Amino acid sequence: MIEQSATRSDAEIVRLEDAYKIYQMGTQEVKALAGVSISFKKGSFWAIMGPSGSGKSTMMNILGCLDRLSSGRYYLESQDVSGLDDDSLSEFRLRYLGFIFQSFNLIPQLTVQRNIELPLYYLGWDANQSAVRAKELADEVGLGDRLDHRPTELSGGQMQRVAIARALANDPQIIFADEPTGNLDTRTGEQILELLVELNGQGKTIIIVTHESSIAERAQRRLHMIDGVIDRIDESSNA
Amino acid sequence: MRQTKIIRNVWLGIENLLLHKLRSFLTMLGVVFGVGSVVAMLSVGEGASKEALEQIRKLGSNNIIVSSIKSAEEEATSTQHSHMSIYGLTYEDYRRVATNFEGVQQAAPVKLTRKDSRLRERAMELRIVGTTHEWFELVPRQVLAGRVLLHSDQEKQAPVAVLTEFGARKILATEHTIGQTVRMGGDQFEVVGIVKSESGQAGNIQIPDQEIDAYIPIEVARRYFGDIFTKRTSGGDEREMVELHQILVRVDDPKKVEAVAAGIERMLESSHKKKDYVVSVPLALLKQAEATKRTFNIVLGSIAGISLVVGGIGIMNIMLASVTERTREIGIRRAIGAKRKQIIYQFLIETVVLSTTGGMIGLGVGVLIPFLITYFSGMTTLITLNGILLPLLISMTIGILFGLYPAIRAAQVDPIIALRHE
Ligand SMILES: Nc1ncnc2c1ncn2[C@@H]1O[C@H](COP(=O)(O)OP(=O)(O)OP(=O)(O)O)[C@@H](O)[C@H]1O
Ligand SMILES: [Mg+2]
């Protein structure tokens, strides 16, 4: 066990209690989450693993406030967010969460700078401050010289770096990454992972979905899912 | 702060629209033509009503004009040689209208004649009207030199003449001519004044001073020239006996103009055997002009309205396509934390920018059209501030109205599904 000095309630950032997500497909019910209870600590690095269709993405969407539970409770920063409305969930995403996707999800018609600035725009920052921050973030991911490029002019690895810079713009508490290396070659994937490890070192909570055990190895804990339930949790010996 | 934010949002909208320049341009064409036609329509309508008002002002809005006409039977027999037609308004008609006629404030008799005239060595045929000083109150015209006819001219039966600007120019009279003698027919008149004349007509009513060159006291005209006129025609001389050619009447209250006109009509009907007069009411023309304008506005307004709606539907169509095309973008924005209303706002700004830009281009087109109409047809057109603000307001409203549905559709996009969207 990794013991942290803070009190238990301080240390906990995410908690699911008996979480269900049920999709109604005609007469048939699909239980994408079938009673999940788990708690993540602040500053931890988790990898979620499991076969296709086991409910990994569903769990990420719930944790990332993009979706709501069918039943159960979800506490984020000790606040119950399971009953919040769409606007409040948007507000949570905007202030506390960052997302990285397998397919990067940059807006193609916007430059790298504008893509990175997007969260700041919704946070109401003014143009000059946003530009300064975007430059900082681009430097941090090693793309300071690509601010005026369009996403289509970048390689996959570079696009994912832009996505990471964008996810960091609002200085989030938690970063969710759903198969962030899935579209990258092994070497580039390693580099992206290094970035995430570094961010974890700076105190950010990281939750990543991956199929690759070499990637999962770097997380402190691995959560294995099968058919919408937690199969097992294991800890890295080297963490 | 709030203001710069709006400007920034508008600018972001413009940037996005500029990504598809041709598409954006084609999208707003509908609004361009819609607004263009509204502006053009309003200016033509305003111009027409201004023109009508101007005519009524020349005729006098409280006035009734009673004119002598040759009745149909008279017209038929007058071709016979050495026949003399006797018709028209009489001195008695004038007396009855002018004294104690209900609602009549003032009346002026008009007796027309043409005489060979001479001012120094310049000889011309002048068109002369015998009338009273009341004429100049009923048909107010600017005095350019000297004075108009006075009540005392009538009493003294003074041989004085007031020239119109038109007549003065014909006979080469200037302000220095005042006090000189002009010979009309066989008689000498003293030129006492020159007044400005107006020309034109409204509907089928002529401006009363149309084609008049000189005014003299009516008693003088009657005594010197009599009531019988000889017109030289190709078939020989044609003789007519007409006491008065016109009676101008002013009514004390504009609301009573039509009732008084009807009263005069009734009175003349009972005293004339033939219908050898016509009663015209300039005010009725105004109403007629306004009714025409209203019909005009309704017809053109609905055409313009239809083209605006078509323009709006065009915008809506493209924006709906754009929402589908940008589903993924919407999903990304929502995942990052954009609220539904911010997505609505973004799309709405784009449509409003499109429609208002279209509206402004349309305004340019709409200003050009009346300009060309005036240039080629001489029709009066008038662009008022309302004529400019209204279409801009309309185009903005169109943007909001027809942009709202696509924007709401955009906001309904589920981010999870949108992010999976390829
Ligand atoms: N919108 C939906 N409607 C109906 N069923 C859904 C929906 N989304 C997910 N599911 C179902 O829920 C289950 C879990 O899906 P989920 O996407 O979470 O799996 P996953 O573990 O992320 O799989 P993968 O590794 O392939 O990404 C699947 O059976 C899927 O078919
Ligand atoms: Mg998945």
XYZ file of N, CA, C and O in Angstrom, chain A residues 109-117 130-151 153-154 162 165-166:
144
model
N -9.931 22.787 -38.196
C -9.802 24.109 -38.828
C -9.092 25.125 -37.935
O -8.788 26.229 -38.372
N -8.812 24.743 -36.687
C -8.121 25.676 -35.790
C -6.628 25.365 -35.750
O -6.210 24.219 -35.886
N -5.838 26.409 -35.540
C -4.394 26.209 -35.419
C -4.095 25.514 -34.095
O -4.953 25.396 -33.229
N -2.843 25.062 -33.970
C -2.384 24.443 -32.723
C -2.667 25.375 -31.549
O -3.220 24.970 -30.521
N -2.335 26.653 -31.729
C -2.545 27.617 -30.646
C -4.018 27.694 -30.240
O -4.360 27.609 -29.061
N -4.891 27.822 -31.240
C -6.324 27.935 -30.950
C -6.857 26.670 -30.293
O -7.724 26.727 -29.427
N -6.341 25.515 -30.706
C -6.768 24.269 -30.083
C -6.387 24.245 -28.609
O -7.202 23.869 -27.765
N -5.154 24.658 -28.324
C -4.701 24.648 -26.927
C -5.493 25.658 -26.097
O -5.805 25.428 -24.932
N -5.838 26.779 -26.738
C -6.544 27.853 -26.019
C -8.007 27.545 -25.721
O -8.640 28.245 -24.947
N -4.357 34.088 -22.852
C -4.499 32.761 -23.437
C -3.316 32.450 -24.340
O -2.787 31.337 -24.313
N -2.906 33.430 -25.122
C -1.805 33.225 -26.062
C -0.522 32.892 -25.298
O 0.225 31.983 -25.681
N -0.272 33.610 -24.205
C 0.934 33.373 -23.401
C 0.915 31.951 -22.838
O 1.889 31.198 -22.952
N -0.258 31.575 -22.282
C -0.401 30.247 -21.685
C -0.249 29.157 -22.753
O 0.414 28.136 -22.510
N -0.830 29.371 -23.927
C -0.742 28.382 -25.002
C 0.710 28.160 -25.402
O 1.147 27.024 -25.621
N 1.453 29.240 -25.442
C 2.873 29.151 -25.817
C 3.635 28.332 -24.757
O 4.408 27.426 -25.097
N 3.378 28.617 -23.488
C 4.000 27.877 -22.385
C 3.753 26.380 -22.519
O 4.675 25.568 -22.424
N 2.463 26.053 -22.724
C 2.063 24.651 -22.783
C 2.677 23.958 -23.991
O 3.137 22.823 -23.894
N 2.689 24.665 -25.129
C 3.268 24.088 -26.340
C 4.757 23.820 -26.115
O 5.276 22.772 -26.521
N 5.438 24.738 -25.426
C 6.849 24.528 -25.101
C 7.015 23.284 -24.244
O 7.913 22.477 -24.457
N 6.099 23.144 -23.287
C 6.175 22.041 -22.347
C 6.097 20.687 -23.054
O 6.765 19.740 -22.652
N 5.268 20.608 -24.101
C 5.170 19.332 -24.826
C 6.090 19.309 -26.045
O 5.983 18.423 -26.893
N 6.953 20.318 -26.154
C 7.961 20.314 -27.207
C 7.459 20.750 -28.569
O 8.007 20.355 -29.586
N 6.396 21.558 -28.603
C 5.867 21.994 -29.903
C 5.765 23.519 -29.991
O 4.921 24.053 -30.700
N 6.652 24.197 -29.262
C 6.621 25.659 -29.214
C 6.752 26.316 -30.571
O 6.288 27.439 -30.778
N 7.319 25.581 -31.542
C 7.521 26.172 -32.866
C 6.409 25.806 -33.836
O 6.493 26.088 -35.017
N 5.349 25.165 -33.334
C 4.297 24.717 -34.248
C 2.945 25.409 -33.991
O 1.927 24.952 -34.472
N 2.969 26.499 -33.266
C 1.719 27.136 -32.834
C 0.786 27.500 -33.985
O -0.426 27.437 -33.858
N 1.370 27.892 -35.133
C 0.529 28.343 -36.243
C 0.152 27.235 -37.214
O -0.504 27.489 -38.222
N 0.579 26.008 -36.898
C 0.246 24.901 -37.797
C -1.172 24.417 -37.562
O -1.738 24.599 -36.500
N -1.721 23.778 -38.604
C -3.011 23.113 -38.446
C -2.725 21.665 -38.058
O -1.679 21.124 -38.436
N -3.650 21.030 -37.359
C -3.444 19.643 -36.932
C -3.057 18.727 -38.086
O -2.236 17.833 -37.903
N -1.187 19.166 -40.408
C 0.221 19.288 -40.809
C 1.154 18.624 -39.791
O 2.364 18.768 -39.888
N 0.548 17.940 -38.801
C 1.359 17.335 -37.751
C 1.308 15.815 -37.824
O 0.382 15.236 -38.384
N -0.248 17.956 -28.745
C -1.134 19.128 -28.727
C -2.337 18.834 -27.844
O -2.751 19.657 -27.019
N -1.327 19.152 -24.332
C -1.198 20.578 -23.972
C -2.585 21.170 -23.729
O -2.803 21.915 -22.773
N -3.539 20.824 -24.575
C -4.892 21.331 -24.409
C -5.517 20.812 -23.109
O -6.174 21.560 -22.389
